[in-house]
Amino acid sequence: MPFNPPQVGTFPPDDNLYRVESNISTASDSTISLSYLEDYGILSHFPSQAERPALKTIEANLFSEQSDTDPPITPTPVDFPEKPAVVEEKQGFIEFRVVNNDNSRESNIILTGLKCIFQKQLPKMPKDYIARLVYDKTHLSIAIVKQPLEVVGGITYRPFNSRRFAEIVFCAISSDQQVKGYGAHLMAHLKDYVKATSPIMYFLTYADNYAIGYFKKQGFTKEITLEKSIWMGYIKDYEGGTIMQCSMLPKIRYLQAPRMLQKQKEAVMAKIRAVSKSHIVHPPPAQWKNGVVEIDPMSIPAIKESGWSPSMDELSRQPRHGPNYNQLLHLLNDMQNHTAAWPFAQPVNKDEVPDYYEVIKEPMDLSTMEERLQNDLYPRPEDFIKDAKLIFDNCRRYNNETTPYAKSANKLEKFMWQQIKNIPEWSVSGYILTILRSSDTLTWLMQHLAE
């Protein structure tokens, strides 16, 4: 049966156009195999193939046929409250409309509503620039519409069908509608619509510091896997923005992804309950009948049966990261979100700057610092500061002091020391100055903190 894509401005009338064939029968929701999860990309986040044998072992044990002696498997419904946006769409309070500038009255009303929202929510963007792109006939928009034609949010994008990617140009929700899940539901609609009506499988966008978190939640990443020859020169490069990519999975219907994950969770929980007693609730010890008194945990049969030991308790109480982790994480996030951080977000590309690594022997960047922080390689604040200082020193060594790069390094370094100055535990009069006393940074630091 040939596939006839819907016209711009409508969604496919038959919901099955979005569906894909599944290797899971409807009568066997509780027997989902890990190969199914792999096919649907759920296992794609495991870092290496080395982990797969362990997963296959789990598959063999967890999803093996049930014997007559095994306890019965009872599926446990998992509570999954739907977002207000989903409920409102089902009840007809909102609808999602795909429009472009086709000169019709209704399209013009919706596009004008989108233009006003983008201009209000993106104040740093020139208003005439927003209007020009929203009304551009090469761009499409998907809008959240309440009756009568009240626009509360939307996305404007430009498709490049021959290159199989689309650029998300603007994305915004009205400020008084941002707690209902509209943003996530809007992106799911966009993904399903684009997949069903075009060969596009990738999105690219430039996100400002406030939008990076949203796009990460929607499956976007800072790692660009598309060849530059595919997109370079086709999308607008925004200074200070971070380019992000989303690779869509062909077998996933994104509007049904939450429900699919719920079914998988129900299946896994049902199998776990067949071999686990963690759901059994035991009464309190008899010794506590007249009040709580100290008792030996091993005297409680259920604790003893669970395999618990005092060493396990001690291990579980140990902090996951060092004592300075949270403060360093906040400091690094503040630095990454600073307007002057854009030259230092990622390692310098040797293809774009061929001689950089001949001049700079110890390169450093904020993404590498983030990785090192997650791996607990900064046990002391001074270790973190030395790497940050390496970024700024490298920049000033390679670039002339009049360049935007050197100026950004000075701004970001000054910002870092101001943030450190506001942390009482890291007072400038304390040990931070002690470890920097022999450094050339000391004079620079005192000069700039005094400003």
PDB file of C-alpha atoms in Angstrom, residues 136-418:
ATOM      1  CA  ASP A 136       9.261  32.523   5.276  1.00  0.00           C
ATOM      2  CA  LYS A 137       7.634  29.990   2.947  1.00  0.00           C
ATOM      3  CA  THR A 138      10.617  27.627   3.220  1.00  0.00           C
ATOM      4  CA  HIS A 139       9.910  27.221   6.947  1.00  0.00           C
ATOM      5  CA  LEU A 140       7.213  25.167   8.662  1.00  0.00           C
ATOM      6  CA  SER A 141       5.739  25.680  12.108  1.00  0.00           C
ATOM      7  CA  ILE A 142       3.911  23.415  14.528  1.00  0.00           C
ATOM      8  CA  ALA A 143       1.733  25.333  16.973  1.00  0.00           C
ATOM      9  CA  ILE A 144      -0.211  24.530  20.129  1.00  0.00           C
ATOM     10  CA  VAL A 145      -3.610  26.105  19.540  1.00  0.00           C
ATOM     11  CA  LYS A 146      -6.505  26.706  21.890  1.00  0.00           C
ATOM     12  CA  GLN A 147      -9.879  27.716  20.574  1.00  0.00           C
ATOM     13  CA  PRO A 148     -10.519  30.148  19.050  1.00  0.00           C
ATOM     14  CA  LEU A 149      -7.066  30.127  17.364  1.00  0.00           C
ATOM     15  CA  GLU A 150      -5.207  31.208  20.514  1.00  0.00           C
ATOM     16  CA  VAL A 151      -1.562  30.175  20.120  1.00  0.00           C
ATOM     17  CA  VAL A 152       0.217  29.213  23.371  1.00  0.00           C
ATOM     18  CA  GLY A 153       3.478  27.874  21.948  1.00  0.00           C
ATOM     19  CA  GLY A 154       5.189  26.298  19.007  1.00  0.00           C
ATOM     20  CA  ILE A 155       8.268  25.421  16.998  1.00  0.00           C
ATOM     21  CA  THR A 156       9.418  26.891  13.694  1.00  0.00           C
ATOM     22  CA  TYR A 157      11.781  24.731  11.691  1.00  0.00           C
ATOM     23  CA  ARG A 158      13.310  24.537   8.235  1.00  0.00           C
ATOM     24  CA  PRO A 159      13.436  21.096   6.578  1.00  0.00           C
ATOM     25  CA  PHE A 160      16.282  19.993   4.338  1.00  0.00           C
ATOM     26  CA  ASN A 161      14.700  16.861   2.915  1.00  0.00           C
ATOM     27  CA  SER A 162      17.524  15.956   0.545  1.00  0.00           C
ATOM     28  CA  ARG A 163      19.976  16.097   3.455  1.00  0.00           C
ATOM     29  CA  ARG A 164      17.660  14.284   5.899  1.00  0.00           C
ATOM     30  CA  PHE A 165      17.838  16.917   8.632  1.00  0.00           C
ATOM     31  CA  ALA A 166      15.820  19.908   9.804  1.00  0.00           C
ATOM     32  CA  GLU A 167      16.933  23.012  11.651  1.00  0.00           C
ATOM     33  CA  ILE A 168      14.827  24.049  14.631  1.00  0.00           C
ATOM     34  CA  VAL A 169      14.898  27.831  14.355  1.00  0.00           C
ATOM     35  CA  PHE A 170      12.601  28.929  17.193  1.00  0.00           C
ATOM     36  CA  CYS A 171      11.005  27.028  20.071  1.00  0.00           C
ATOM     37  CA  ALA A 172       8.994  28.703  22.824  1.00  0.00           C
ATOM     38  CA  ILE A 173       5.979  28.273  25.085  1.00  0.00           C
ATOM     39  CA  SER A 174       3.989  31.172  26.509  1.00  0.00           C
ATOM     40  CA  SER A 175       5.366  32.048  29.955  1.00  0.00           C
ATOM     41  CA  ASP A 176       2.068  31.326  31.745  1.00  0.00           C
ATOM     42  CA  GLN A 177       1.784  27.850  30.178  1.00  0.00           C
ATOM     43  CA  GLN A 178       5.197  26.379  31.001  1.00  0.00           C
ATOM     44  CA  VAL A 179       4.305  23.924  33.773  1.00  0.00           C
ATOM     45  CA  LYS A 180       1.915  21.668  31.873  1.00  0.00           C
ATOM     46  CA  GLY A 181       4.335  19.590  29.838  1.00  0.00           C
ATOM     47  CA  TYR A 182       3.549  21.472  26.635  1.00  0.00           C
ATOM     48  CA  GLY A 183       7.206  21.650  25.582  1.00  0.00           C
ATOM     49  CA  ALA A 184       7.868  17.903  25.724  1.00  0.00           C
ATOM     50  CA  HIS A 185       4.528  17.030  24.116  1.00  0.00           C
ATOM     51  CA  LEU A 186       5.127  19.573  21.354  1.00  0.00           C
ATOM     52  CA  MET A 187       8.531  18.065  20.554  1.00  0.00           C
ATOM     53  CA  ALA A 188       7.038  14.550  20.467  1.00  0.00           C
ATOM     54  CA  HIS A 189       4.400  15.739  17.989  1.00  0.00           C
ATOM     55  CA  LEU A 190       7.072  17.373  15.850  1.00  0.00           C
ATOM     56  CA  LYS A 191       9.211  14.223  15.730  1.00  0.00           C
ATOM     57  CA  ASP A 192       6.307  11.973  14.771  1.00  0.00           C
ATOM     58  CA  TYR A 193       5.013  14.410  12.154  1.00  0.00           C
ATOM     59  CA  VAL A 194       8.407  14.943  10.519  1.00  0.00           C
ATOM     60  CA  LYS A 195       9.153  11.202  10.420  1.00  0.00           C
ATOM     61  CA  ALA A 196       5.754  10.424   8.889  1.00  0.00           C
ATOM     62  CA  THR A 197       5.856  13.114   6.209  1.00  0.00           C
ATOM     63  CA  SER A 198       9.508  13.332   5.153  1.00  0.00           C
ATOM     64  CA  PRO A 199      12.804  11.410   5.008  1.00  0.00           C
ATOM     65  CA  ILE A 200      14.223  13.593   7.803  1.00  0.00           C
ATOM     66  CA  MET A 201      15.767  11.682  10.725  1.00  0.00           C
ATOM     67  CA  TYR A 202      17.863  14.392  12.409  1.00  0.00           C
ATOM     68  CA  PHE A 203      17.296  17.758  14.043  1.00  0.00           C
ATOM     69  CA  LEU A 204      19.929  20.433  14.554  1.00  0.00           C
ATOM     70  CA  THR A 205      19.509  23.591  16.589  1.00  0.00           C
ATOM     71  CA  TYR A 206      21.529  26.300  18.257  1.00  0.00           C
ATOM     72  CA  ALA A 207      20.478  26.481  21.920  1.00  0.00           C
ATOM     73  CA  ASP A 208      21.219  29.334  24.285  1.00  0.00           C
ATOM     74  CA  ASN A 209      22.275  28.649  27.861  1.00  0.00           C
ATOM     75  CA  TYR A 210      18.684  28.612  29.116  1.00  0.00           C
ATOM     76  CA  ALA A 211      17.457  26.143  26.476  1.00  0.00           C
ATOM     77  CA  ILE A 212      20.203  23.504  26.692  1.00  0.00           C
ATOM     78  CA  GLY A 213      18.496  21.718  29.592  1.00  0.00           C
ATOM     79  CA  TYR A 214      15.186  21.516  27.737  1.00  0.00           C
ATOM     80  CA  PHE A 215      16.759  20.130  24.578  1.00  0.00           C
ATOM     81  CA  LYS A 216      18.756  17.548  26.553  1.00  0.00           C
ATOM     82  CA  LYS A 217      15.496  16.228  28.013  1.00  0.00           C
ATOM     83  CA  GLN A 218      14.097  15.896  24.489  1.00  0.00           C
ATOM     84  CA  GLY A 219      16.967  13.675  23.317  1.00  0.00           C
ATOM     85  CA  PHE A 220      19.340  16.321  21.980  1.00  0.00           C
ATOM     86  CA  THR A 221      23.072  16.096  22.578  1.00  0.00           C
ATOM     87  CA  LYS A 222      26.071  18.351  22.142  1.00  0.00           C
ATOM     88  CA  GLU A 223      27.835  15.554  20.268  1.00  0.00           C
ATOM     89  CA  ILE A 224      27.282  16.185  16.551  1.00  0.00           C
ATOM     90  CA  THR A 225      27.514  12.948  14.571  1.00  0.00           C
ATOM     91  CA  LEU A 226      26.351  14.362  11.237  1.00  0.00           C
ATOM     92  CA  GLU A 227      29.150  15.130   8.818  1.00  0.00           C
ATOM     93  CA  LYS A 228      29.827  18.848   8.617  1.00  0.00           C
ATOM     94  CA  SER A 229      29.516  18.668   4.845  1.00  0.00           C
ATOM     95  CA  ILE A 230      25.831  17.840   5.352  1.00  0.00           C
ATOM     96  CA  TRP A 231      24.863  20.839   7.472  1.00  0.00           C
ATOM     97  CA  MET A 232      27.693  23.376   7.473  1.00  0.00           C
ATOM     98  CA  GLY A 233      26.584  26.528   5.660  1.00  0.00           C
ATOM     99  CA  TYR A 234      22.931  25.505   5.657  1.00  0.00           C
ATOM    100  CA  ILE A 235      21.968  26.571   9.171  1.00  0.00           C
ATOM    101  CA  LYS A 236      22.384  29.869  10.964  1.00  0.00           C
ATOM    102  CA  ASP A 237      25.401  30.068  13.294  1.00  0.00           C
ATOM    103  CA  TYR A 238      24.504  31.997  16.460  1.00  0.00           C
ATOM    104  CA  GLU A 239      27.380  33.430  18.480  1.00  0.00           C
ATOM    105  CA  GLY A 240      27.176  32.236  22.068  1.00  0.00           C
ATOM    106  CA  GLY A 241      24.790  29.407  21.176  1.00  0.00           C
ATOM    107  CA  THR A 242      25.522  25.702  21.509  1.00  0.00           C
ATOM    108  CA  ILE A 243      24.804  23.498  18.520  1.00  0.00           C
ATOM    109  CA  MET A 244      22.860  20.359  19.450  1.00  0.00           C
ATOM    110  CA  GLN A 245      21.663  17.322  17.519  1.00  0.00           C
ATOM    111  CA  CYS A 246      18.783  14.882  17.916  1.00  0.00           C
ATOM    112  CA  SER A 247      18.855  11.571  16.045  1.00  0.00           C
ATOM    113  CA  MET A 248      15.397  10.043  15.773  1.00  0.00           C
ATOM    114  CA  LEU A 249      14.825   6.297  15.992  1.00  0.00           C
ATOM    115  CA  PRO A 250      12.840   4.929  13.040  1.00  0.00           C
ATOM    116  CA  LYS A 251      10.841   2.380  15.062  1.00  0.00           C
ATOM    117  CA  ILE A 252       9.763   4.712  17.853  1.00  0.00           C
ATOM    118  CA  ARG A 253       6.523   6.636  17.907  1.00  0.00           C
ATOM    119  CA  TYR A 254       7.494   9.406  20.287  1.00  0.00           C
ATOM    120  CA  LEU A 255       3.963  10.228  21.390  1.00  0.00           C
ATOM    121  CA  GLN A 256       3.681   6.643  22.653  1.00  0.00           C
ATOM    122  CA  ALA A 257       7.175   6.420  24.160  1.00  0.00           C
ATOM    123  CA  PRO A 258       6.063   7.046  27.782  1.00  0.00           C
ATOM    124  CA  ARG A 259       3.372   4.361  27.498  1.00  0.00           C
ATOM    125  CA  MET A 260       5.828   1.929  25.879  1.00  0.00           C
ATOM    126  CA  LEU A 261       8.311   2.439  28.714  1.00  0.00           C
ATOM    127  CA  GLN A 262       5.508   1.881  31.221  1.00  0.00           C
ATOM    128  CA  LYS A 263       4.661  -1.464  29.623  1.00  0.00           C
ATOM    129  CA  GLN A 264       8.298  -2.489  29.717  1.00  0.00           C
ATOM    130  CA  LYS A 265       8.531  -1.525  33.378  1.00  0.00           C
ATOM    131  CA  GLU A 266       5.419  -3.554  34.188  1.00  0.00           C
ATOM    132  CA  ALA A 267       6.910  -6.590  32.438  1.00  0.00           C
ATOM    133  CA  VAL A 268      10.240  -6.327  34.240  1.00  0.00           C
ATOM    134  CA  MET A 269       8.594  -5.754  37.629  1.00  0.00           C
ATOM    135  CA  ALA A 270       6.379  -8.812  37.121  1.00  0.00           C
ATOM    136  CA  LYS A 271       9.416 -10.996  36.478  1.00  0.00           C
ATOM    137  CA  ILE A 272      11.272  -9.537  39.455  1.00  0.00           C
ATOM    138  CA  ARG A 273       8.352 -10.217  41.809  1.00  0.00           C
ATOM    139  CA  ALA A 274       8.461 -13.886  40.817  1.00  0.00           C
ATOM    140  CA  VAL A 275      11.941 -14.320  42.284  1.00  0.00           C
ATOM    141  CA  SER A 276      12.076 -11.527  44.864  1.00  0.00           C
ATOM    142  CA  LYS A 277      10.558 -10.924  48.277  1.00  0.00           C
ATOM    143  CA  SER A 278      11.233  -7.198  48.340  1.00  0.00           C
ATOM    144  CA  HIS A 279       7.509  -6.438  48.071  1.00  0.00           C
ATOM    145  CA  ILE A 280       6.714  -8.326  51.304  1.00  0.00           C
ATOM    146  CA  VAL A 281       6.156  -6.007  54.289  1.00  0.00           C
ATOM    147  CA  HIS A 282       7.203  -7.452  57.669  1.00  0.00           C
ATOM    148  CA  PRO A 283       5.795  -6.355  61.042  1.00  0.00           C
ATOM    149  CA  PRO A 284       8.123  -4.448  63.400  1.00  0.00           C
ATOM    150  CA  PRO A 285      10.246  -6.471  65.863  1.00  0.00           C
ATOM    151  CA  ALA A 286       8.483  -7.667  69.000  1.00  0.00           C
ATOM    152  CA  GLN A 287      11.165  -5.914  71.098  1.00  0.00           C
ATOM    153  CA  TRP A 288       9.750  -2.565  69.947  1.00  0.00           C
ATOM    154  CA  LYS A 289       6.290  -3.245  71.348  1.00  0.00           C
ATOM    155  CA  ASN A 290       6.941  -0.964  74.331  1.00  0.00           C
ATOM    156  CA  GLY A 291       9.179   1.492  72.540  1.00  0.00           C
ATOM    157  CA  VAL A 292      12.178   1.539  70.245  1.00  0.00           C
ATOM    158  CA  VAL A 293      15.270  -0.070  71.747  1.00  0.00           C
ATOM    159  CA  GLU A 294      18.616  -0.961  70.202  1.00  0.00           C
ATOM    160  CA  ILE A 295      18.697  -4.473  68.767  1.00  0.00           C
ATOM    161  CA  ASP A 296      21.077  -6.523  66.656  1.00  0.00           C
ATOM    162  CA  PRO A 297      19.954  -6.262  63.002  1.00  0.00           C
ATOM    163  CA  MET A 298      21.064  -9.845  62.397  1.00  0.00           C
ATOM    164  CA  SER A 299      18.511 -11.024  64.981  1.00  0.00           C
ATOM    165  CA  ILE A 300      15.722 -10.051  62.575  1.00  0.00           C
ATOM    166  CA  PRO A 301      15.096 -13.055  60.274  1.00  0.00           C
ATOM    167  CA  ALA A 302      14.082 -11.007  57.232  1.00  0.00           C
ATOM    168  CA  ILE A 303      17.253  -8.901  57.380  1.00  0.00           C
ATOM    169  CA  LYS A 304      19.386 -12.004  57.744  1.00  0.00           C
ATOM    170  CA  GLU A 305      17.633 -13.671  54.792  1.00  0.00           C
ATOM    171  CA  SER A 306      18.188 -10.614  52.610  1.00  0.00           C
ATOM    172  CA  GLY A 307      21.956 -11.103  52.788  1.00  0.00           C
ATOM    173  CA  TRP A 308      22.541  -7.801  54.547  1.00  0.00           C
ATOM    174  CA  SER A 309      25.792  -7.280  56.427  1.00  0.00           C
ATOM    175  CA  PRO A 310      27.206  -4.387  58.481  1.00  0.00           C
ATOM    176  CA  SER A 311      29.881  -3.800  55.825  1.00  0.00           C
ATOM    177  CA  MET A 312      27.174  -3.342  53.188  1.00  0.00           C
ATOM    178  CA  ASP A 313      25.480  -0.748  55.376  1.00  0.00           C
ATOM    179  CA  GLU A 314      28.730   1.119  55.847  1.00  0.00           C
ATOM    180  CA  LEU A 315      29.380   1.071  52.106  1.00  0.00           C
ATOM    181  CA  SER A 316      25.893   2.359  51.253  1.00  0.00           C
ATOM    182  CA  ARG A 317      26.313   5.307  53.620  1.00  0.00           C
ATOM    183  CA  GLN A 318      29.502   6.498  51.983  1.00  0.00           C
ATOM    184  CA  PRO A 319      29.046   9.610  49.830  1.00  0.00           C
ATOM    185  CA  ARG A 320      29.112   9.029  46.070  1.00  0.00           C
ATOM    186  CA  HIS A 321      31.398  12.013  45.520  1.00  0.00           C
ATOM    187  CA  GLY A 322      33.917  14.006  47.495  1.00  0.00           C
ATOM    188  CA  PRO A 323      32.948  16.785  49.938  1.00  0.00           C
ATOM    189  CA  ASN A 324      33.656  19.521  47.369  1.00  0.00           C
ATOM    190  CA  TYR A 325      31.741  17.934  44.488  1.00  0.00           C
ATOM    191  CA  ASN A 326      28.498  19.916  44.747  1.00  0.00           C
ATOM    192  CA  GLN A 327      30.203  23.290  45.059  1.00  0.00           C
ATOM    193  CA  LEU A 328      32.531  22.508  42.163  1.00  0.00           C
ATOM    194  CA  LEU A 329      29.589  21.337  40.062  1.00  0.00           C
ATOM    195  CA  HIS A 330      27.702  24.595  40.693  1.00  0.00           C
ATOM    196  CA  LEU A 331      30.804  26.601  39.871  1.00  0.00           C
ATOM    197  CA  LEU A 332      31.381  24.682  36.638  1.00  0.00           C
ATOM    198  CA  ASN A 333      27.731  25.068  35.592  1.00  0.00           C
ATOM    199  CA  ASP A 334      27.916  28.810  36.220  1.00  0.00           C
ATOM    200  CA  MET A 335      31.044  29.004  34.089  1.00  0.00           C
ATOM    201  CA  GLN A 336      29.510  26.944  31.270  1.00  0.00           C
ATOM    202  CA  ASN A 337      26.431  29.179  31.231  1.00  0.00           C
ATOM    203  CA  HIS A 338      28.446  32.409  31.119  1.00  0.00           C
ATOM    204  CA  THR A 339      28.219  34.381  27.883  1.00  0.00           C
ATOM    205  CA  ALA A 340      32.019  34.321  27.512  1.00  0.00           C
ATOM    206  CA  ALA A 341      32.290  30.519  27.758  1.00  0.00           C
ATOM    207  CA  TRP A 342      31.525  29.719  24.110  1.00  0.00           C
ATOM    208  CA  PRO A 343      35.182  29.399  22.924  1.00  0.00           C
ATOM    209  CA  PHE A 344      35.991  26.947  25.738  1.00  0.00           C
ATOM    210  CA  ALA A 345      32.949  24.649  25.721  1.00  0.00           C
ATOM    211  CA  GLN A 346      34.593  21.884  23.651  1.00  0.00           C
ATOM    212  CA  PRO A 347      38.158  20.861  22.723  1.00  0.00           C
ATOM    213  CA  VAL A 348      39.727  22.852  19.899  1.00  0.00           C
ATOM    214  CA  ASN A 349      39.121  21.130  16.560  1.00  0.00           C
ATOM    215  CA  LYS A 350      42.506  20.337  15.031  1.00  0.00           C
ATOM    216  CA  ASP A 351      40.948  20.303  11.552  1.00  0.00           C
ATOM    217  CA  GLU A 352      39.885  23.925  11.979  1.00  0.00           C
ATOM    218  CA  VAL A 353      43.053  25.049  13.815  1.00  0.00           C
ATOM    219  CA  PRO A 354      45.819  22.747  12.491  1.00  0.00           C
ATOM    220  CA  ASP A 355      48.737  24.164  14.495  1.00  0.00           C
ATOM    221  CA  TYR A 356      46.935  24.529  17.833  1.00  0.00           C
ATOM    222  CA  TYR A 357      48.269  21.315  19.363  1.00  0.00           C
ATOM    223  CA  GLU A 358      51.784  22.135  18.224  1.00  0.00           C
ATOM    224  CA  VAL A 359      51.681  25.297  20.331  1.00  0.00           C
ATOM    225  CA  ILE A 360      49.517  24.059  23.223  1.00  0.00           C
ATOM    226  CA  LYS A 361      50.879  20.875  24.789  1.00  0.00           C
ATOM    227  CA  GLU A 362      48.350  20.618  27.658  1.00  0.00           C
ATOM    228  CA  PRO A 363      44.935  21.412  26.158  1.00  0.00           C
ATOM    229  CA  MET A 364      41.911  21.796  28.412  1.00  0.00           C
ATOM    230  CA  ASP A 365      38.250  22.746  27.967  1.00  0.00           C
ATOM    231  CA  LEU A 366      35.055  22.913  30.012  1.00  0.00           C
ATOM    232  CA  SER A 367      33.588  19.647  28.705  1.00  0.00           C
ATOM    233  CA  THR A 368      36.770  17.805  29.697  1.00  0.00           C
ATOM    234  CA  MET A 369      36.587  19.417  33.135  1.00  0.00           C
ATOM    235  CA  GLU A 370      32.977  18.252  33.434  1.00  0.00           C
ATOM    236  CA  GLU A 371      34.029  14.688  32.653  1.00  0.00           C
ATOM    237  CA  ARG A 372      36.921  14.844  35.114  1.00  0.00           C
ATOM    238  CA  LEU A 373      34.624  16.211  37.824  1.00  0.00           C
ATOM    239  CA  GLN A 374      32.137  13.369  37.305  1.00  0.00           C
ATOM    240  CA  ASN A 375      35.007  10.899  37.658  1.00  0.00           C
ATOM    241  CA  ASP A 376      36.085  12.492  40.968  1.00  0.00           C
ATOM    242  CA  LEU A 377      39.426  13.689  39.610  1.00  0.00           C
ATOM    243  CA  TYR A 378      39.150  16.973  41.521  1.00  0.00           C
ATOM    244  CA  PRO A 379      39.486  15.903  45.175  1.00  0.00           C
ATOM    245  CA  ARG A 380      40.513  19.464  46.131  1.00  0.00           C
ATOM    246  CA  PRO A 381      39.250  22.820  44.818  1.00  0.00           C
ATOM    247  CA  GLU A 382      42.771  23.789  43.808  1.00  0.00           C
ATOM    248  CA  ASP A 383      42.876  20.835  41.379  1.00  0.00           C
ATOM    249  CA  PHE A 384      39.778  22.211  39.686  1.00  0.00           C
ATOM    250  CA  ILE A 385      41.176  25.751  39.634  1.00  0.00           C
ATOM    251  CA  LYS A 386      44.443  24.632  38.052  1.00  0.00           C
ATOM    252  CA  ASP A 387      42.602  23.036  35.136  1.00  0.00           C
ATOM    253  CA  ALA A 388      40.394  26.101  34.713  1.00  0.00           C
ATOM    254  CA  LYS A 389      43.468  28.319  34.805  1.00  0.00           C
ATOM    255  CA  LEU A 390      45.031  26.093  32.143  1.00  0.00           C
ATOM    256  CA  ILE A 391      42.122  26.927  29.819  1.00  0.00           C
ATOM    257  CA  PHE A 392      42.658  30.664  30.209  1.00  0.00           C
ATOM    258  CA  ASP A 393      46.459  30.512  30.001  1.00  0.00           C
ATOM    259  CA  ASN A 394      46.315  28.372  26.857  1.00  0.00           C
ATOM    260  CA  CYS A 395      43.919  30.819  25.238  1.00  0.00           C
ATOM    261  CA  ARG A 396      46.083  33.848  26.001  1.00  0.00           C
ATOM    262  CA  ARG A 397      49.203  31.998  24.875  1.00  0.00           C
ATOM    263  CA  TYR A 398      47.772  31.078  21.476  1.00  0.00           C
ATOM    264  CA  ASN A 399      45.661  34.178  20.764  1.00  0.00           C
ATOM    265  CA  ASN A 400      46.577  37.847  20.643  1.00  0.00           C
ATOM    266  CA  GLU A 401      45.218  39.828  23.590  1.00  0.00           C
ATOM    267  CA  THR A 402      43.033  41.923  21.247  1.00  0.00           C
ATOM    268  CA  THR A 403      41.143  38.902  19.879  1.00  0.00           C
ATOM    269  CA  PRO A 404      37.615  37.982  21.054  1.00  0.00           C
ATOM    270  CA  TYR A 405      39.027  34.694  22.363  1.00  0.00           C
ATOM    271  CA  ALA A 406      41.531  36.317  24.728  1.00  0.00           C
ATOM    272  CA  LYS A 407      38.927  38.827  25.881  1.00  0.00           C
ATOM    273  CA  SER A 408      36.498  35.982  26.592  1.00  0.00           C
ATOM    274  CA  ALA A 409      39.200  34.194  28.602  1.00  0.00           C
ATOM    275  CA  ASN A 410      39.745  37.302  30.736  1.00  0.00           C
ATOM    276  CA  LYS A 411      36.007  37.755  31.312  1.00  0.00           C
ATOM    277  CA  LEU A 412      35.408  34.133  32.243  1.00  0.00           C
ATOM    278  CA  GLU A 413      38.439  33.963  34.537  1.00  0.00           C
ATOM    279  CA  LYS A 414      37.358  37.128  36.321  1.00  0.00           C
ATOM    280  CA  PHE A 415      33.864  35.665  36.704  1.00  0.00           C
ATOM    281  CA  MET A 416      35.294  32.423  38.131  1.00  0.00           C
ATOM    282  CA  TRP A 417      37.299  34.244  40.807  1.00  0.00           C
ATOM    283  CA  GLN A 418      34.302  36.384  41.725  1.00  0.00           C
TER     284      GLN A 418
END
